[in-house]
Short mmCIF file of C-alpha atoms in Angstrom, two decimals:
data_model
loop_
_atom_site.label_atom_id
_atom_site.label_comp_id
_atom_site.label_asym_id
_atom_site.label_seq_id
_atom_site.Cartn_x
_atom_site.Cartn_y
_atom_site.Cartn_z
CA MET A 1 85.76 14.87 63.64
CA GLU A 2 82.62 15.10 65.76
CA LEU A 3 79.35 13.52 64.68
CA PRO A 4 76.16 15.69 64.57
CA GLN A 5 73.93 15.50 67.57
CA MET A 6 70.79 13.31 67.47
CA PRO A 7 68.26 16.21 67.38
CA GLU A 8 69.99 17.67 64.34
CA LEU A 9 69.76 14.30 62.44
CA MET A 10 66.02 14.06 63.10
CA GLY A 11 65.40 17.57 61.83
CA LEU A 12 67.31 16.86 58.61
CA SER A 13 65.26 13.68 58.00
CA LEU A 14 62.01 15.52 58.51
CA LEU A 15 63.06 18.21 56.04
CA LEU A 16 63.95 15.67 53.35
CA GLY A 17 60.60 13.83 53.87
CA LEU A 18 58.66 17.09 53.53
CA LEU A 19 60.42 17.94 50.28
CA ALA A 20 59.59 14.47 48.88
CA LEU A 21 55.85 14.89 49.71
CA VAL A 22 55.77 18.32 48.04
CA ALA A 23 57.35 16.89 44.86
CA THR A 24 54.87 13.96 44.77
CA ALA A 25 51.87 16.28 45.19
CA ALA A 26 53.11 18.51 42.36
CA VAL A 27 53.43 15.54 39.97
CA ALA A 28 49.93 14.27 40.89
CA ARG A 29 48.42 17.73 40.42
CA GLY A 30 49.94 18.01 36.94
CA TRP A 31 48.65 14.56 35.94
CA LEU A 32 45.10 15.40 37.09
CA ARG A 33 45.13 18.72 35.21
CA ALA A 34 46.16 16.95 31.99
CA GLU A 35 43.40 14.35 32.45
CA GLU A 36 40.75 17.07 33.00
CA GLU A 37 41.85 18.92 29.84
CA THR A 38 41.61 15.74 27.80
CA ASN A 39 38.11 14.89 29.07
CA GLY A 40 36.93 18.47 28.64
CA ARG A 41 38.14 18.64 25.06
CA SER A 42 36.37 15.38 24.18
CA ALA A 43 33.09 16.49 25.80
CA GLY A 44 33.25 19.86 24.08
CA GLN A 45 33.70 18.26 20.68
CA LYS A 46 30.75 15.99 21.33
CA ALA A 47 28.54 18.91 22.46
CA ILE A 48 29.07 20.92 19.28
CA GLY A 49 28.63 17.91 17.02
CA CYS A 50 32.27 17.56 15.95
CA PRO A 51 33.91 14.16 15.70
CA PRO A 52 36.12 13.43 18.73
CA ASP A 53 39.88 13.33 18.30
CA LYS A 54 40.83 9.87 16.98
CA SER A 55 44.05 9.97 18.97
CA LEU A 56 42.03 9.98 22.20
CA LYS A 57 40.16 6.76 21.41
CA SER A 58 41.33 3.47 22.73
CA LYS A 59 42.09 0.53 20.47
CA LYS A 60 39.15 -1.39 21.96
CA GLN A 61 36.67 1.17 20.58
CA LYS A 62 37.78 0.94 16.95
CA PRO A 63 36.17 -2.46 16.11
CA GLN A 64 32.77 -1.16 17.37
CA GLN A 65 32.84 1.66 14.79
CA ARG A 66 33.02 -0.81 11.91
CA ILE A 67 29.84 -2.64 12.92
CA ARG A 68 27.06 -1.46 10.59
CA LYS A 69 23.51 -2.73 10.26
CA GLU A 70 23.23 -4.45 6.91
CA LYS A 71 20.16 -3.63 4.82
CA PRO A 72 18.00 -6.59 3.78
CA GLN A 73 18.52 -7.65 0.20
CA GLN A 74 15.84 -6.63 -2.29
CA HIS A 75 13.85 -9.58 -3.62
CA ASN A 76 14.68 -10.32 -7.25
CA PHE A 77 11.97 -11.40 -9.68
CA THR A 78 11.95 -11.74 -13.44
CA HIS A 79 9.21 -12.78 -15.87
CA ARG A 80 8.51 -12.23 -19.56
CA LEU A 81 5.31 -10.32 -18.65
CA LEU A 82 6.92 -8.10 -16.02
CA ALA A 83 6.52 -4.54 -17.31
CA ALA A 84 8.28 -2.61 -14.53
CA ALA A 85 9.40 -2.60 -10.89
CA LEU A 86 9.13 0.56 -8.77
CA LYS A 87 11.85 0.59 -6.10
CA SER A 88 12.20 3.91 -4.25
CA HIS A 89 10.79 2.86 -0.84
CA SER A 90 13.18 1.78 1.91
CA GLY A 91 10.45 -0.07 3.83
CA ASN A 92 7.77 -2.62 3.02
CA ILE A 93 4.89 -1.23 0.97
CA THR A 94 1.49 -1.85 2.58
CA CYS A 95 -0.99 -0.21 0.18
CA MET A 96 -1.33 1.51 -3.20
CA ASP A 97 -4.00 3.40 -5.12
CA PHE A 98 -4.37 4.61 -8.73
CA SER A 99 -5.75 8.13 -9.20
CA SER A 100 -9.09 8.44 -10.99
CA ASN A 101 -7.50 10.39 -13.86
CA GLY A 102 -5.02 7.57 -14.44
CA LYS A 103 -1.96 9.81 -14.08
CA TYR A 104 -0.63 8.73 -10.69
CA LEU A 105 -0.07 5.77 -8.40
CA ALA A 106 0.21 6.41 -4.65
CA THR A 107 2.10 3.96 -2.42
CA CYS A 108 2.65 4.00 1.34
CA ALA A 109 5.24 2.07 3.35
CA ASP A 110 6.56 1.64 6.86
CA ASP A 111 9.47 3.99 6.01
CA ARG A 112 7.21 6.94 6.99
CA THR A 113 6.68 8.09 3.42
CA VAL A 114 4.01 8.15 0.72
CA ARG A 115 5.29 8.05 -2.85
CA ILE A 116 3.40 9.50 -5.82
CA TRP A 117 4.46 7.84 -9.11
CA SER A 118 3.82 9.05 -12.65
CA THR A 119 2.09 6.29 -14.62
CA LYS A 120 3.44 7.59 -17.95
CA ASP A 121 6.91 6.48 -16.79
CA PHE A 122 5.92 2.90 -16.04
CA LEU A 123 7.23 1.49 -19.33
CA GLN A 124 10.34 3.74 -19.31
CA ARG A 125 13.73 2.88 -17.87
CA GLU A 126 13.50 5.55 -15.14
CA HIS A 127 10.56 5.72 -12.73
CA ARG A 128 10.08 9.11 -11.11
CA SER A 129 8.26 9.62 -7.81
CA MET A 130 7.48 12.45 -5.40
CA ARG A 131 7.78 11.89 -1.66
CA ALA A 132 5.42 12.99 1.12
CA ASN A 133 6.66 12.50 4.67
CA VAL A 134 4.31 11.19 7.36
CA GLU A 135 5.50 12.93 10.51
CA LEU A 136 5.97 10.88 13.71
CA ASP A 137 4.07 7.89 12.24
CA HIS A 138 3.66 5.82 9.10
CA ALA A 139 0.70 5.11 6.84
CA ILE A 140 -0.71 1.62 6.25
CA LEU A 141 -3.50 2.65 3.81
CA VAL A 142 -3.67 5.39 1.18
CA ARG A 143 -6.47 6.64 -1.13
CA PHE A 144 -6.62 9.47 -3.67
CA SER A 145 -9.37 12.09 -3.56
CA PRO A 146 -11.67 12.14 -6.64
CA ASP A 147 -10.17 15.41 -7.93
CA CYS A 148 -6.61 14.04 -7.46
CA ARG A 149 -5.64 17.12 -5.43
CA ALA A 150 -5.39 15.33 -2.10
CA PHE A 151 -5.05 11.89 -0.56
CA ILE A 152 -5.95 10.32 2.77
CA VAL A 153 -3.89 7.89 4.86
CA TRP A 154 -4.59 5.71 7.86
CA LEU A 155 -1.92 6.17 10.55
CA ALA A 156 -0.47 2.97 12.00
CA ASN A 157 0.28 4.28 15.48
CA GLY A 158 -2.28 7.10 15.64
CA ASP A 159 -5.16 4.78 14.60
CA THR A 160 -6.85 7.59 12.74
CA LEU A 161 -7.22 9.33 9.38
CA ARG A 162 -5.01 12.14 8.06
CA ILE A 163 -5.61 14.24 4.94
CA PHE A 164 -2.76 15.52 2.74
CA LYS A 165 -3.35 18.31 0.23
CA MET A 166 -1.31 18.37 -2.99
CA MET A 167 -0.22 21.82 -4.21
CA LYS A 168 1.40 22.11 -7.65
CA ARG A 169 4.66 24.04 -7.87
CA ASP A 170 5.94 26.19 -10.73
CA ASP A 171 8.42 23.48 -11.73
CA GLY A 172 5.62 20.95 -12.21
CA GLY A 173 6.23 19.10 -8.96
CA TYR A 174 4.01 19.04 -5.87
CA THR A 175 4.25 19.99 -2.23
CA PHE A 176 2.31 17.93 0.29
CA THR A 177 0.74 19.51 3.36
CA ALA A 178 -1.14 17.65 6.09
CA THR A 179 -4.29 19.28 7.44
CA PRO A 180 -3.90 20.78 10.94
CA GLU A 181 -6.00 18.13 12.67
CA ASP A 182 -6.43 14.40 12.13
CA PHE A 183 -9.86 12.74 12.27
CA PRO A 184 -11.03 11.83 15.80
CA LYS A 185 -10.38 8.28 16.99
CA LYS A 186 -13.56 6.24 16.75
CA HIS A 187 -12.61 2.66 15.89
CA LYS A 188 -11.87 0.20 18.69
CA ALA A 189 -10.31 -2.53 16.52
CA PRO A 190 -7.58 -2.61 13.82
CA ILE A 191 -8.57 -1.08 10.49
CA VAL A 192 -9.12 -3.23 7.36
CA ASN A 193 -9.74 -0.59 4.71
CA ILE A 194 -10.58 3.04 3.94
CA GLY A 195 -12.09 4.75 0.89
CA ILE A 196 -13.37 8.02 -0.60
CA ALA A 197 -16.53 8.12 -2.70
CA ASP A 198 -15.91 9.27 -6.27
CA THR A 199 -18.60 11.89 -5.73
CA GLY A 200 -16.53 13.33 -2.89
CA LYS A 201 -19.51 13.20 -0.54
CA PHE A 202 -18.23 10.76 2.06
CA ILE A 203 -15.32 8.73 3.42
CA MET A 204 -15.58 5.12 4.63
CA THR A 205 -13.46 3.40 7.27
CA ALA A 206 -13.91 -0.23 8.33
CA SER A 207 -12.37 -2.10 11.25
CA SER A 208 -11.87 -5.79 11.96
CA ASP A 209 -14.70 -6.03 14.50
CA THR A 210 -18.07 -5.42 12.77
CA THR A 211 -17.90 -1.64 12.40
CA ILE A 212 -18.03 0.54 9.29
CA LEU A 213 -18.10 4.32 9.72
CA ILE A 214 -19.38 6.81 7.15
CA TRP A 215 -17.75 10.26 7.55
CA ASN A 216 -18.11 13.62 5.89
CA LEU A 217 -14.93 15.31 4.68
CA LYS A 218 -14.71 17.41 7.87
CA GLY A 219 -14.24 14.39 10.12
CA GLN A 220 -17.79 14.07 11.43
CA VAL A 221 -19.41 10.60 11.57
CA LEU A 222 -22.59 10.50 9.49
CA SER A 223 -23.52 6.88 10.16
CA THR A 224 -22.31 3.68 11.85
CA ILE A 225 -22.93 0.30 10.19
CA ASN A 226 -22.89 -2.97 12.11
CA THR A 227 -22.10 -5.65 9.51
CA ASN A 228 -22.99 -8.63 11.73
CA HIS A 229 -20.17 -10.65 10.13
CA MET A 230 -18.70 -11.54 13.57
CA ASN A 231 -15.57 -9.90 12.13
CA ASN A 232 -14.79 -7.90 8.99
CA THR A 233 -12.03 -8.98 6.62
CA TYR A 234 -12.62 -6.32 3.95
CA ALA A 235 -14.92 -3.44 2.98
CA ALA A 236 -15.01 -1.03 0.04
CA ILE A 237 -16.96 1.73 -1.71
CA SER A 238 -18.32 0.94 -5.18
CA PRO A 239 -16.91 3.01 -8.10
CA CYS A 240 -20.38 4.52 -8.65
CA SER A 241 -20.29 5.79 -5.01
CA ARG A 242 -23.78 4.47 -4.29
CA PHE A 243 -22.78 1.40 -2.32
CA VAL A 244 -20.61 0.25 0.56
CA ALA A 245 -19.96 -3.49 0.78
CA SER A 246 -18.30 -5.76 3.35
CA CYS A 247 -17.30 -9.41 3.89
CA GLY A 248 -16.04 -11.40 6.83
CA PHE A 249 -16.65 -14.54 8.84
CA THR A 250 -20.07 -15.21 7.29
CA PRO A 251 -20.39 -16.80 3.78
CA ASP A 252 -21.87 -13.72 2.10
CA VAL A 253 -21.03 -10.20 0.92
CA LYS A 254 -23.37 -7.51 2.27
CA VAL A 255 -24.06 -4.33 0.33
CA TRP A 256 -25.60 -1.08 1.62
CA GLU A 257 -26.73 2.03 -0.24
CA VAL A 258 -25.50 5.40 1.09
CA CYS A 259 -28.35 7.84 0.35
CA PHE A 260 -28.06 11.59 -0.18
CA GLY A 261 -30.73 14.16 -0.96
CA LYS A 262 -31.01 16.25 -4.11
CA LYS A 263 -29.12 19.08 -2.40
CA GLY A 264 -26.28 16.76 -1.44
CA ASP A 265 -27.30 16.38 2.20
CA PHE A 266 -26.79 12.96 3.84
CA GLN A 267 -29.99 11.03 4.57
CA GLU A 268 -29.42 7.39 5.55
CA VAL A 269 -27.70 4.07 4.93
CA VAL A 270 -30.02 1.21 3.91
CA ARG A 271 -29.44 -2.47 3.09
CA ALA A 272 -29.37 -2.99 -0.71
CA PHE A 273 -28.59 -6.64 -1.48
CA GLU A 274 -26.33 -9.60 -0.61
CA LEU A 275 -24.14 -11.98 -2.57
CA LYS A 276 -25.20 -15.43 -1.34
CA GLY A 277 -23.67 -18.64 -2.65
CA HIS A 278 -20.42 -19.35 -0.83
CA SER A 279 -20.37 -22.03 1.86
CA ALA A 280 -17.58 -20.51 4.03
CA ALA A 281 -16.13 -17.16 5.03
CA VAL A 282 -15.43 -14.66 2.25
CA HIS A 283 -11.84 -13.43 2.10
CA PHE A 284 -12.21 -10.60 -0.41
CA PHE A 285 -14.36 -9.04 -3.12
CA ALA A 286 -14.11 -6.37 -5.83
CA PHE A 287 -16.29 -4.24 -8.12
CA SER A 288 -15.94 -3.72 -11.85
CA ASN A 289 -15.42 -0.14 -13.03
CA ASP A 290 -19.13 0.41 -13.74
CA SER A 291 -20.25 -1.37 -10.52
CA ARG A 292 -22.38 -3.78 -12.61
CA ARG A 293 -20.20 -6.77 -11.78
CA MET A 294 -18.69 -8.05 -8.55
CA ALA A 295 -16.27 -10.89 -7.82
CA SER A 296 -15.64 -12.72 -4.54
CA VAL A 297 -13.25 -15.38 -3.22
CA SER A 298 -14.03 -17.62 -0.27
CA LYS A 299 -12.51 -20.07 2.16
CA ASP A 300 -14.63 -22.73 0.46
CA GLY A 301 -11.97 -22.78 -2.32
CA THR A 302 -14.02 -21.00 -4.99
CA TRP A 303 -14.26 -17.60 -6.66
CA LYS A 304 -17.53 -16.26 -8.08
CA LEU A 305 -18.51 -13.59 -10.59
CA TRP A 306 -21.85 -11.81 -10.07
CA ASP A 307 -24.18 -9.60 -12.10
CA THR A 308 -25.17 -6.83 -9.67
CA ASP A 309 -27.05 -4.68 -12.19
CA VAL A 310 -30.41 -5.56 -10.59
CA GLU A 311 -33.47 -3.79 -9.24
CA TYR A 312 -32.68 -4.48 -5.61
CA LYS A 313 -35.42 -2.10 -4.44
CA LYS A 314 -37.87 -4.60 -5.95
CA GLN A 315 -36.15 -7.42 -4.03
CA GLN A 316 -34.29 -8.68 -7.11
CA ASP A 317 -31.12 -10.63 -6.17
CA PRO A 318 -27.81 -10.52 -8.04
CA TYR A 319 -27.21 -13.24 -10.64
CA LEU A 320 -24.35 -15.71 -10.33
CA LEU A 321 -22.51 -15.70 -13.68
CA ARG A 322 -19.49 -17.92 -13.06
CA THR A 323 -17.87 -20.10 -10.39
CA GLY A 324 -14.21 -21.14 -10.52
CA ARG A 325 -11.96 -23.25 -8.32
CA PHE A 326 -9.09 -21.74 -6.34
CA GLU A 327 -7.93 -24.34 -3.81
CA GLU A 328 -5.35 -22.04 -2.19
CA ALA A 329 -8.21 -19.99 -0.71
CA SER A 330 -9.23 -22.91 1.51
CA THR A 331 -5.96 -22.77 3.46
CA VAL A 332 -4.67 -19.16 3.35
CA PRO A 333 -6.28 -15.70 3.14
CA CYS A 334 -6.45 -14.34 -0.42
CA ARG A 335 -6.72 -11.01 -2.15
CA LEU A 336 -8.65 -10.32 -5.34
CA ALA A 337 -8.65 -7.71 -8.13
CA LEU A 338 -11.17 -7.45 -10.94
CA SER A 339 -10.20 -5.73 -14.21
CA PRO A 340 -12.22 -2.60 -15.07
CA ASP A 341 -14.16 -4.48 -17.78
CA ALA A 342 -14.65 -7.56 -15.50
CA GLN A 343 -12.99 -9.81 -18.10
CA VAL A 344 -10.02 -10.82 -15.92
CA LEU A 345 -9.80 -11.89 -12.30
CA ALA A 346 -6.50 -11.71 -10.39
CA LEU A 347 -6.10 -13.76 -7.20
CA ALA A 348 -3.14 -13.46 -4.82
CA SER A 349 -2.21 -16.04 -2.21
CA GLY A 350 1.06 -15.76 -0.31
CA SER A 351 3.52 -14.21 -2.75
CA SER A 352 1.98 -15.64 -5.95
CA ILE A 353 -0.60 -14.27 -8.43
CA HIS A 354 -3.07 -16.21 -10.60
CA LEU A 355 -5.00 -14.69 -13.53
CA TYR A 356 -8.35 -16.11 -14.72
CA ASN A 357 -10.51 -15.44 -17.75
CA THR A 358 -13.98 -14.77 -16.26
CA ARG A 359 -15.82 -15.78 -19.44
CA ARG A 360 -14.50 -19.32 -19.41
CA GLY A 361 -13.35 -19.58 -15.81
CA GLU A 362 -9.91 -20.80 -16.91
CA LYS A 363 -6.55 -19.90 -15.39
CA GLU A 364 -4.35 -18.24 -18.03
CA GLU A 365 -1.29 -16.93 -16.19
CA CYS A 366 0.53 -17.64 -12.92
CA PHE A 367 3.36 -15.60 -11.38
CA GLU A 368 5.21 -17.44 -8.57
CA GLN A 369 7.12 -15.78 -5.69
CA VAL A 370 6.57 -12.28 -7.03
CA HIS A 371 7.60 -10.64 -3.73
CA GLY A 372 9.80 -11.44 -0.76
CA GLU A 373 6.79 -11.07 1.56
CA CYS A 374 3.10 -11.94 1.29
CA ILE A 375 1.32 -9.74 -1.22
CA SER A 376 -0.25 -6.80 0.65
CA ASP A 377 -2.17 -5.18 -2.21
CA LEU A 378 -3.28 -5.99 -5.75
CA SER A 379 -4.89 -3.69 -8.34
CA PHE A 380 -5.43 -3.13 -12.06
CA ASP A 381 -4.73 0.31 -13.49
CA ILE A 382 -7.73 2.18 -14.91
CA THR A 383 -6.97 1.04 -18.47
CA GLY A 384 -6.88 -2.63 -17.46
CA ARG A 385 -3.61 -3.13 -19.38
CA LEU A 386 -1.43 -3.45 -16.28
CA LEU A 387 -1.75 -5.33 -12.99
CA ALA A 388 0.13 -3.93 -9.99
CA SER A 389 1.16 -5.80 -6.84
CA CYS A 390 3.17 -4.97 -3.73
CA GLY A 391 4.44 -7.02 -0.80
CA ASP A 392 8.02 -5.97 -0.05
CA ARG A 393 9.85 -2.74 -0.93
CA ALA A 394 8.82 -2.80 -4.58
CA VAL A 395 5.70 -2.47 -6.74
CA ARG A 396 5.68 -4.89 -9.67
CA LEU A 397 3.64 -4.24 -12.81
CA PHE A 398 2.55 -6.99 -15.19
CA HIS A 399 1.12 -6.90 -18.69
CA ASN A 400 -2.48 -8.14 -18.62
CA THR A 401 -2.31 -10.69 -21.45
CA PRO A 402 -5.61 -12.41 -20.43
CA GLY A 403 -7.25 -9.01 -20.90
CA TYR A 404 -5.96 -8.71 -24.46
CA ARG A 405 -7.11 -12.27 -25.23
CA ALA A 406 -10.56 -11.44 -23.87
CA VAL A 407 -10.74 -8.47 -26.23
CA VAL A 408 -9.80 -10.73 -29.15
CA GLU A 409 -12.55 -13.20 -28.24
CA GLU A 410 -15.13 -10.44 -27.79
CA MET A 411 -14.26 -8.64 -31.04
CA GLN A 412 -14.35 -11.88 -33.04
CA ALA A 413 -17.80 -12.67 -31.66
CA LEU A 414 -19.09 -9.15 -32.36
CA LEU A 415 -17.74 -9.15 -35.91
CA LYS A 416 -19.93 -12.11 -36.79
CA ARG A 417 -23.01 -10.11 -35.80
CA ALA A 418 -21.95 -6.69 -37.09
CA SER A 419 -24.52 -5.22 -39.51
CA SER A 420 -22.84 -2.06 -40.79
CA GLU A 421 -19.48 -1.55 -42.46
CA SER A 422 -18.46 1.22 -40.05
CA THR A 423 -19.08 -1.06 -37.08
CA ARG A 424 -17.06 -3.82 -38.72
CA GLN A 425 -14.13 -1.47 -39.31
CA ARG A 426 -14.14 -0.27 -35.72
CA LEU A 427 -14.28 -3.82 -34.33
CA GLN A 428 -11.58 -4.96 -36.76
CA GLN A 429 -9.29 -2.16 -35.63
CA GLN A 430 -9.72 -3.08 -31.94
CA LEU A 431 -9.10 -6.74 -32.79
CA MET A 432 -5.87 -5.94 -34.64
CA GLN A 433 -4.61 -3.75 -31.79
CA ALA A 434 -5.18 -6.52 -29.22
CA GLN A 435 -3.51 -9.12 -31.45
CA GLU A 436 -0.53 -6.83 -32.06
CA ALA A 437 -0.10 -6.29 -28.31
CA LEU A 438 -0.14 -10.06 -27.70
CA LYS A 439 2.36 -10.59 -30.50
CA ASN A 440 4.75 -8.01 -29.06
CA LEU A 441 4.53 -9.71 -25.65
CA GLY A 442 5.08 -13.14 -27.16
CA ALA A 443 1.68 -14.27 -25.87
CA LEU A 444 -0.31 -14.65 -29.10
CA LYS A 445 -1.85 -18.11 -29.21
CA LYS A 446 -1.62 -19.83 -32.58
#
């Protein structure tokens, strides 16, 4: 048997090698096509918002899915005088404001919302609220308009004022619509407070340098006040809408009168009077509901109550009525709230609240560690029966027992001087109501 010639063997080897290359290329082409289909299907699912096929995920990716950001725990607080806790915000509450008609409480937080609460639900189990969204920003200050049909907010990132109008729906709820344009940016330093005059004639904004601006409701600056405090820590409009006051690095509170003509046209801002008596910087101050009393707290470790019902145009100075000690004010900034009748003073330092009787200057109640953060706002409702505070994601409301005791003391003193039977009956009824409230709260002193 003859063996094949050498050229024939080489040709056969080349043929077999070519067939092997063709087979390898076909297998590779099929593997690439399958890989492209898999990637394309995953990308397509992602583009249309569908969840990707779980079978396509590797085992290494599964543990990453289970990692979720845990929400911070809500601070728990209990006390026999705690009336309610409002807990719908998902961020820390920075400011709150009661409406002038007493029906609503507005709160703003860093969760980009403003909540409007119904005050008639405060002592109920459920606390309803309506939500207004603050687009692309969040509010750090909020104030109701005098007619309770709008509210203003100060924007944290925008550094300006925005107005929201409240429109009532057929179902009794409200829709909230921001005006097309925000106020122009005028302040060069962080804001410390805003306010709307109860007359509706002007808006005040104050920054931490020495600037207070008086605006009309259309966003035009009517006047600029230089407080000369070196820096402002607080400023506010009086409930009577006549005055704007400020405090700061200097040991006094300065008060200006905002003057309007008989036709409602703005005229000028003039210096009215000053509260002089502290020996260090003033942290905070507040007006009584009738603007005839003011209270202040200072870094010198004291609080003071003033009679501001004076003829300042005749150079008459306010009278100092009471001075009390509050040592915490010498080391940390403090907030202050004065009850509408000026009978009770609330002081907040850190996360604690202290209540004083302004007649006797004595501390009557103390609430420790009320919030998980430092208290950011403190205010009495318009009846003076409740004190509200915020500092974390909740508003806490307390029964004002010192206020009821002050009514008891006042009615007992007036009864001794009452001349007519009708007056005695009226005073006796008010006395019994205050005593009954204290009894129900377990705070009636024997």
